[in-house]
Amino acid sequence: MSPEYKMKASLKLIMILAGILICQPVFSQDNGLRLKEIFKDAFYIGTAISYRQASGEEQQAWPLLEKHFNSITSENMMKWGPIHPEPDRYNFVSADQFVELGKKMNAFIIGHTLVWHQQTPKWVYQNEMGESLMKEALLERMEKHIETLVGRYKGQVHGWDVVNEVFEDDGSYRESEWYQITGRDYIFKAFQKVHEMDPEAELYYNDYNLWKPEKREAAIALAQELRKKGLRVDGIGMQGHYMLDSPPVEMIEASIIAISNAGFKVMVTELDVDVLPRPRANEGADLNKNYALDEKFNPYTTGLSESIADKFAKRYTDIFSVFLKHQDKISRITFWGLHDGASWLNNWPVRGRTNYPLLFDRNFKGKEEVIQSISPSKF
Ligand code: GLA
């Protein structure tokens, strides 16, 4: 071998090695399956978007969003508190960024949520003297809020979670301030107003624990009543905050079937699987619950044990086998957060824990085995 050839060969080797090193992040980022591709014949695949993702500050988010998702939901930025913090002040910065992001992704954009008992400032229900508003005044305030938001994003937001969580788990109406002051009229007026402001937008009722038969039946009865009144309701959103062992997939399946049989689109709007022990089981997603941090509730600070990781994969596989079986009834599956580091479950119902509820880890890496195990070709 001539010295010249040797030199050329080693140069080539150096270049290949350098290339591999430089390209490594691209390769690893681009490895594997694209969620929106593997489910393209089944349903939209969405994720909730945080402030840092909407603004672009969390730069690693973009490649994942672009690659995997064709729907997005505003995690917090369109809730009453953040977007309308004072009577005469709206803060649209993040919501605008969220909508722009959705356009860039060519995504089906979901506005979340117009009327809710949480993350809604006290002033909403009160007059300047701090006294409780009368019914008409509260309804007027709500309608003005809807007019402003839905009007601003008309034709850009494709679906609205109009009203969130009006039921208790037993199917009775939650005694929220909305309910105490207006009865159920706030629900009717809200649906009416959103449709008036954007006739093209899809309208949803959204709630947690809809796998519970009493609660699911109450949601279906409400949606049917709305339709009877001539109001638009396209679908019922089952939030889907699940745990490793509960609820049983058969109960999730029964609700998918019941909602669809009643004539509504089914969507799973806030999917995650909590792997951590709960101080008390089965609490759904009531944000009022918060317990002190205790080590026994935070057992996996450096990573999941193998057996829990296996359980997690199996749980997602079981859940998606039901979703795929009923893909004709389901229009969208949205994860509540892009990656484990961004999940609300790190702070609920115990603050400051390390949770692993999603399909992407804290380093923005896909959990490939789980993703493979839920893909339609597996079933
Ligand atoms: C509920 C709400 C969401 C979110 C989650 C937890 O499910 O609908 O907006 O707040 O609780 O964060």
XYZ file of C-alpha atoms and ligand atoms in Angstrom:
391
model
C 0.000 0.000 0.000
C 1.533 3.322 -1.075
C 2.005 5.987 1.679
C -0.250 8.285 -0.336
C -3.044 5.660 -0.378
C -2.564 5.015 3.320
C -2.897 8.703 4.075
C -6.014 8.986 1.920
C -7.522 5.933 3.596
C -6.907 7.236 7.101
C -8.228 10.667 6.156
C -11.356 9.007 4.855
C -11.700 7.039 8.080
C -11.311 10.212 10.148
C -13.974 11.941 8.045
C -16.393 9.035 8.441
C -15.865 8.953 12.203
C -16.287 12.716 12.455
C -19.409 12.457 10.320
C -20.863 9.801 12.570
C -20.107 11.877 15.646
C -21.559 15.068 14.200
C -24.616 13.369 12.785
C -25.309 11.247 15.843
C -27.944 13.538 17.345
C -29.711 13.753 14.005
C -29.692 9.999 13.633
C -30.924 9.322 17.113
C -33.554 12.008 16.846
C -34.720 10.706 13.558
C -34.686 7.065 14.461
C -37.817 5.084 14.886
C -41.467 5.487 14.194
C -43.455 8.660 13.682
C -46.586 8.584 15.794
C -48.654 10.603 13.363
C -47.659 8.269 10.548
C -48.352 5.043 12.355
C -51.786 6.227 13.435
C -52.668 8.180 10.309
C -55.523 5.874 9.346
C -56.845 5.733 12.905
C -56.983 9.120 14.643
C -55.212 12.420 15.200
C -52.288 12.191 17.585
C -51.965 15.246 19.760
C -50.059 16.690 22.659
C -50.625 19.483 25.155
C -48.286 22.428 24.608
C -46.521 24.221 27.458
C -45.550 27.901 27.540
C -41.893 27.124 26.790
C -42.855 24.980 23.838
C -45.211 27.594 22.426
C -42.578 30.329 22.668
C -39.854 28.137 21.168
C -37.720 28.504 24.278
C -37.664 24.722 24.729
C -35.823 24.167 21.479
C -35.663 20.377 21.612
C -39.446 20.267 21.472
C -39.797 21.335 17.871
C -38.264 18.260 16.157
C -40.553 15.999 18.191
C -43.645 18.087 17.595
C -43.030 18.263 13.886
C -42.212 14.610 13.557
C -44.881 13.005 15.717
C -47.970 15.145 16.213
C -50.772 16.436 14.025
C -52.882 18.019 16.768
C -52.071 20.297 19.698
C -53.982 21.502 22.763
C -53.148 24.573 24.835
C -52.112 23.183 28.221
C -52.646 26.335 30.270
C -52.408 29.464 28.150
C -56.064 29.640 27.127
C -57.532 28.974 30.557
C -59.355 31.935 32.069
C -56.740 32.821 34.701
C -53.742 33.083 32.369
C -55.517 34.640 29.393
C -57.942 36.984 31.188
C -56.341 37.696 34.551
C -58.191 40.940 35.309
C -61.588 42.283 34.249
C -60.195 44.557 31.557
C -56.955 42.799 30.771
C -56.356 39.948 28.372
C -52.960 38.370 27.876
C -52.805 36.817 24.431
C -49.043 36.476 23.999
C -48.719 32.750 24.699
C -52.042 31.785 23.165
C -51.030 33.581 19.964
C -47.717 31.719 19.967
C -49.553 28.453 20.523
C -51.833 29.056 17.533
C -48.880 30.060 15.340
C -47.094 26.871 16.358
C -50.138 24.855 15.357
C -50.207 26.510 11.947
C -46.523 25.807 11.435
C -47.188 22.151 12.280
C -50.280 22.118 10.094
C -52.005 20.694 13.150
C -55.608 20.330 14.270
C -55.659 22.988 16.992
C -57.675 22.570 20.190
C -58.494 25.498 22.478
C -58.667 24.407 26.128
C -60.808 25.444 27.995
C -63.393 28.224 28.019
C -65.410 27.543 31.163
C -64.075 25.640 34.155
C -64.199 25.873 37.948
C -60.381 25.724 38.252
C -57.745 28.265 37.176
C -60.469 30.892 37.077
C -59.881 34.052 39.125
C -62.215 34.899 41.996
C -63.134 38.243 40.460
C -64.961 36.454 37.675
C -67.803 35.622 40.062
C -67.825 38.952 41.893
C -68.684 42.595 41.430
C -66.282 45.450 42.308
C -67.389 45.243 45.921
C -66.414 41.586 46.134
C -70.051 40.473 46.302
C -71.283 37.470 44.422
C -72.626 38.321 40.953
C -76.229 37.707 40.071
C -76.940 35.139 37.389
C -77.428 37.518 34.451
C -74.249 39.442 35.197
C -72.150 36.294 35.429
C -73.566 34.901 32.202
C -72.881 38.178 30.464
C -69.299 38.169 31.702
C -68.823 34.607 30.491
C -70.288 35.383 27.090
C -68.026 38.396 26.686
C -65.020 36.226 27.541
C -66.047 33.614 24.971
C -66.755 36.286 22.386
C -63.274 37.715 22.827
C -61.388 34.430 22.709
C -63.333 32.525 20.108
C -63.630 35.667 18.007
C -59.894 36.233 18.077
C -59.049 32.681 17.012
C -61.965 32.147 14.646
C -61.005 29.839 11.802
C -57.675 29.101 13.464
C -58.694 27.001 16.454
C -60.469 23.950 15.039
C -62.065 22.584 18.195
C -62.906 23.991 21.627
C -63.180 22.277 24.990
C -66.138 24.496 25.751
C -66.922 23.396 29.289
C -64.676 21.307 31.515
C -65.566 19.012 34.414
C -69.110 19.923 35.436
C -69.762 16.556 37.084
C -68.724 14.862 40.280
C -67.672 11.246 39.990
C -71.145 10.008 40.914
C -72.636 11.914 37.982
C -74.177 14.694 40.052
C -73.545 18.296 39.084
C -70.495 19.856 40.708
C -71.465 22.698 43.049
C -69.087 25.128 41.397
C -69.623 28.865 41.531
C -70.839 28.658 37.961
C -73.484 26.149 38.991
C -74.453 27.862 42.219
C -75.012 31.188 40.508
C -76.489 30.162 37.153
C -77.712 26.591 37.578
C -76.940 24.804 34.319
C -77.538 27.855 32.156
C -73.835 28.627 31.955
C -73.351 25.336 30.104
C -76.095 26.011 27.584
C -75.053 29.619 27.024
C -71.411 28.703 26.637
C -72.078 26.175 23.875
C -74.444 28.590 22.181
C -71.985 31.473 22.260
C -68.988 29.552 20.959
C -70.974 28.302 17.993
C -72.289 31.778 17.303
C -68.733 33.153 17.244
C -67.254 30.363 15.086
C -69.817 28.151 13.350
C -67.079 26.009 11.803
C -65.359 25.034 15.040
C -66.016 21.668 16.665
C -67.352 21.833 20.223
C -66.616 19.366 23.006
C -67.589 18.549 26.553
C -64.481 17.397 28.476
C -64.131 15.547 31.792
C -62.026 13.066 33.766
C -62.984 9.619 35.038
C -65.501 9.143 32.247
C -64.737 5.436 32.489
C -66.989 5.503 35.550
C -70.442 4.514 34.264
C -72.401 7.048 36.363
C -70.211 9.920 35.265
C -70.132 8.862 31.630
C -73.924 8.523 31.551
C -74.280 12.014 33.025
C -71.965 13.472 30.361
C -73.842 11.696 27.577
C -77.209 12.858 28.938
C -75.945 16.442 29.058
C -74.588 16.314 25.513
C -77.873 14.856 24.280
C -79.823 17.538 26.078
C -77.673 20.207 24.451
C -78.376 18.712 21.033
C -82.098 18.576 21.762
C -81.932 22.281 22.434
C -80.469 22.677 18.956
C -76.952 23.384 20.184
C -73.831 22.046 18.522
C -71.863 19.371 20.362
C -69.460 17.291 18.313
C -67.812 15.124 20.858
C -67.098 14.106 24.390
C -63.525 14.247 25.596
C -62.445 11.524 28.008
C -59.405 13.072 29.640
C -57.570 9.775 30.162
C -55.412 10.403 33.226
C -54.785 6.740 33.928
C -52.725 4.753 36.395
C -50.742 1.546 35.999
C -53.452 -0.647 37.471
C -56.604 1.308 37.004
C -59.045 1.833 35.495
C -59.582 -1.544 33.822
C -59.361 -1.216 30.028
C -62.769 -2.883 29.787
C -64.281 0.146 31.515
C -62.488 2.540 29.184
C -63.764 0.469 26.281
C -67.349 0.468 27.582
C -67.295 4.273 27.707
C -65.886 4.585 24.192
C -68.722 2.402 22.929
C -71.412 4.192 24.959
C -70.336 7.685 23.851
C -70.139 6.629 20.241
C -73.487 4.808 20.344
C -75.040 8.001 21.684
C -73.877 9.722 18.491
C -70.814 11.658 19.669
C -67.212 11.577 18.572
C -64.963 10.104 21.213
C -61.655 11.707 21.944
C -59.056 10.957 24.557
C -57.968 14.441 25.381
C -55.370 14.251 28.174
C -53.722 10.839 28.083
C -50.984 9.876 30.532
C -50.118 6.886 32.724
C -49.060 7.744 36.262
C -46.424 5.233 37.445
C -46.061 6.585 40.984
C -47.895 5.445 44.093
C -50.784 7.697 45.098
C -51.461 8.661 48.696
C -55.029 7.584 47.954
C -56.025 5.628 44.875
C -58.417 6.673 42.150
C -58.609 10.393 42.495
C -59.004 11.271 38.872
C -57.673 14.734 38.201
C -59.033 16.916 40.954
C -56.432 19.655 41.173
C -57.437 20.521 44.728
C -55.617 17.435 45.941
C -52.016 18.012 47.006
C -50.002 16.052 49.533
C -46.648 16.665 51.203
C -43.612 15.130 49.519
C -42.606 11.914 51.236
C -39.863 9.639 49.878
C -42.134 6.661 49.741
C -44.240 8.473 47.164
C -41.203 9.286 45.029
C -39.443 5.954 44.539
C -37.893 6.320 41.056
C -35.865 9.515 41.157
C -33.056 8.002 39.075
C -35.121 5.888 36.693
C -37.848 3.275 36.623
C -37.224 -0.217 37.908
C -37.353 -2.850 35.185
C -40.579 -4.317 36.446
C -42.339 -0.933 36.490
C -40.978 -0.097 33.042
C -42.438 -3.391 31.789
C -45.759 -2.689 33.454
C -45.800 0.770 31.889
C -45.194 -0.643 28.398
C -47.834 -3.313 28.907
C -50.337 -0.735 30.157
C -49.870 1.457 27.083
C -50.122 -1.625 24.858
C -53.411 -2.646 26.458
C -54.842 0.859 26.301
C -53.905 1.321 22.654
C -55.234 -2.076 21.683
C -58.636 -0.807 22.829
C -58.182 2.536 21.057
C -57.243 0.807 17.822
C -60.071 -1.681 18.085
C -62.450 1.304 18.217
C -60.627 3.601 15.865
C -63.834 4.130 13.879
C -65.298 5.843 16.974
C -62.256 7.797 18.116
C -61.221 10.997 16.376
C -58.172 11.997 18.437
C -55.772 10.787 21.094
C -53.953 13.640 22.842
C -51.161 13.130 25.375
C -51.120 15.533 28.319
C -47.605 16.791 27.757
C -44.828 16.163 25.265
C -42.258 14.512 27.527
C -41.909 13.259 31.092
C -40.169 16.419 32.253
C -43.122 18.561 31.162
C -45.861 16.498 32.819
C -48.164 17.918 35.504
C -47.833 14.513 37.200
C -44.420 15.543 38.538
C -46.389 17.899 40.798
C -49.744 16.259 41.377
C -51.007 15.006 43.749
C -47.594 15.396 45.417
C -45.275 18.244 44.457
C -41.717 17.722 43.256
C -41.758 14.057 42.238
C -40.103 12.337 39.284
C -42.769 10.756 37.118
C -42.633 8.943 33.762
C -46.129 9.067 32.273
C -45.506 9.806 28.582
C -43.936 8.330 25.451
C -40.905 10.654 25.469
C -38.435 10.862 28.332
C -36.851 13.905 30.003
C -34.129 13.953 27.362
C -36.680 14.158 24.559
C -35.941 10.578 23.567
C -38.816 8.394 22.443
C -39.480 5.244 24.467
C -39.084 3.214 21.286
C -40.112 -0.159 22.689
C -43.338 1.322 23.994
C -43.993 3.178 20.762
C -43.420 -0.015 18.810
C -45.672 -1.980 21.093
C -48.622 0.372 20.581
C -48.284 0.674 16.826
C -51.155 -0.781 14.763
C -48.943 -3.378 13.062
C -48.651 -5.078 16.469
C -52.322 -5.830 16.733
C -57.490 18.730 34.046
C -57.598 19.872 33.063
C -56.292 20.129 32.396
C -55.136 20.052 33.334
C -55.161 18.755 34.060
C -53.994 18.613 34.974
O -57.490 17.523 33.456
O -58.556 19.684 32.085
O -56.313 21.386 31.830
O -55.172 21.126 34.229
O -56.345 18.739 34.814
O -53.056 19.572 34.860
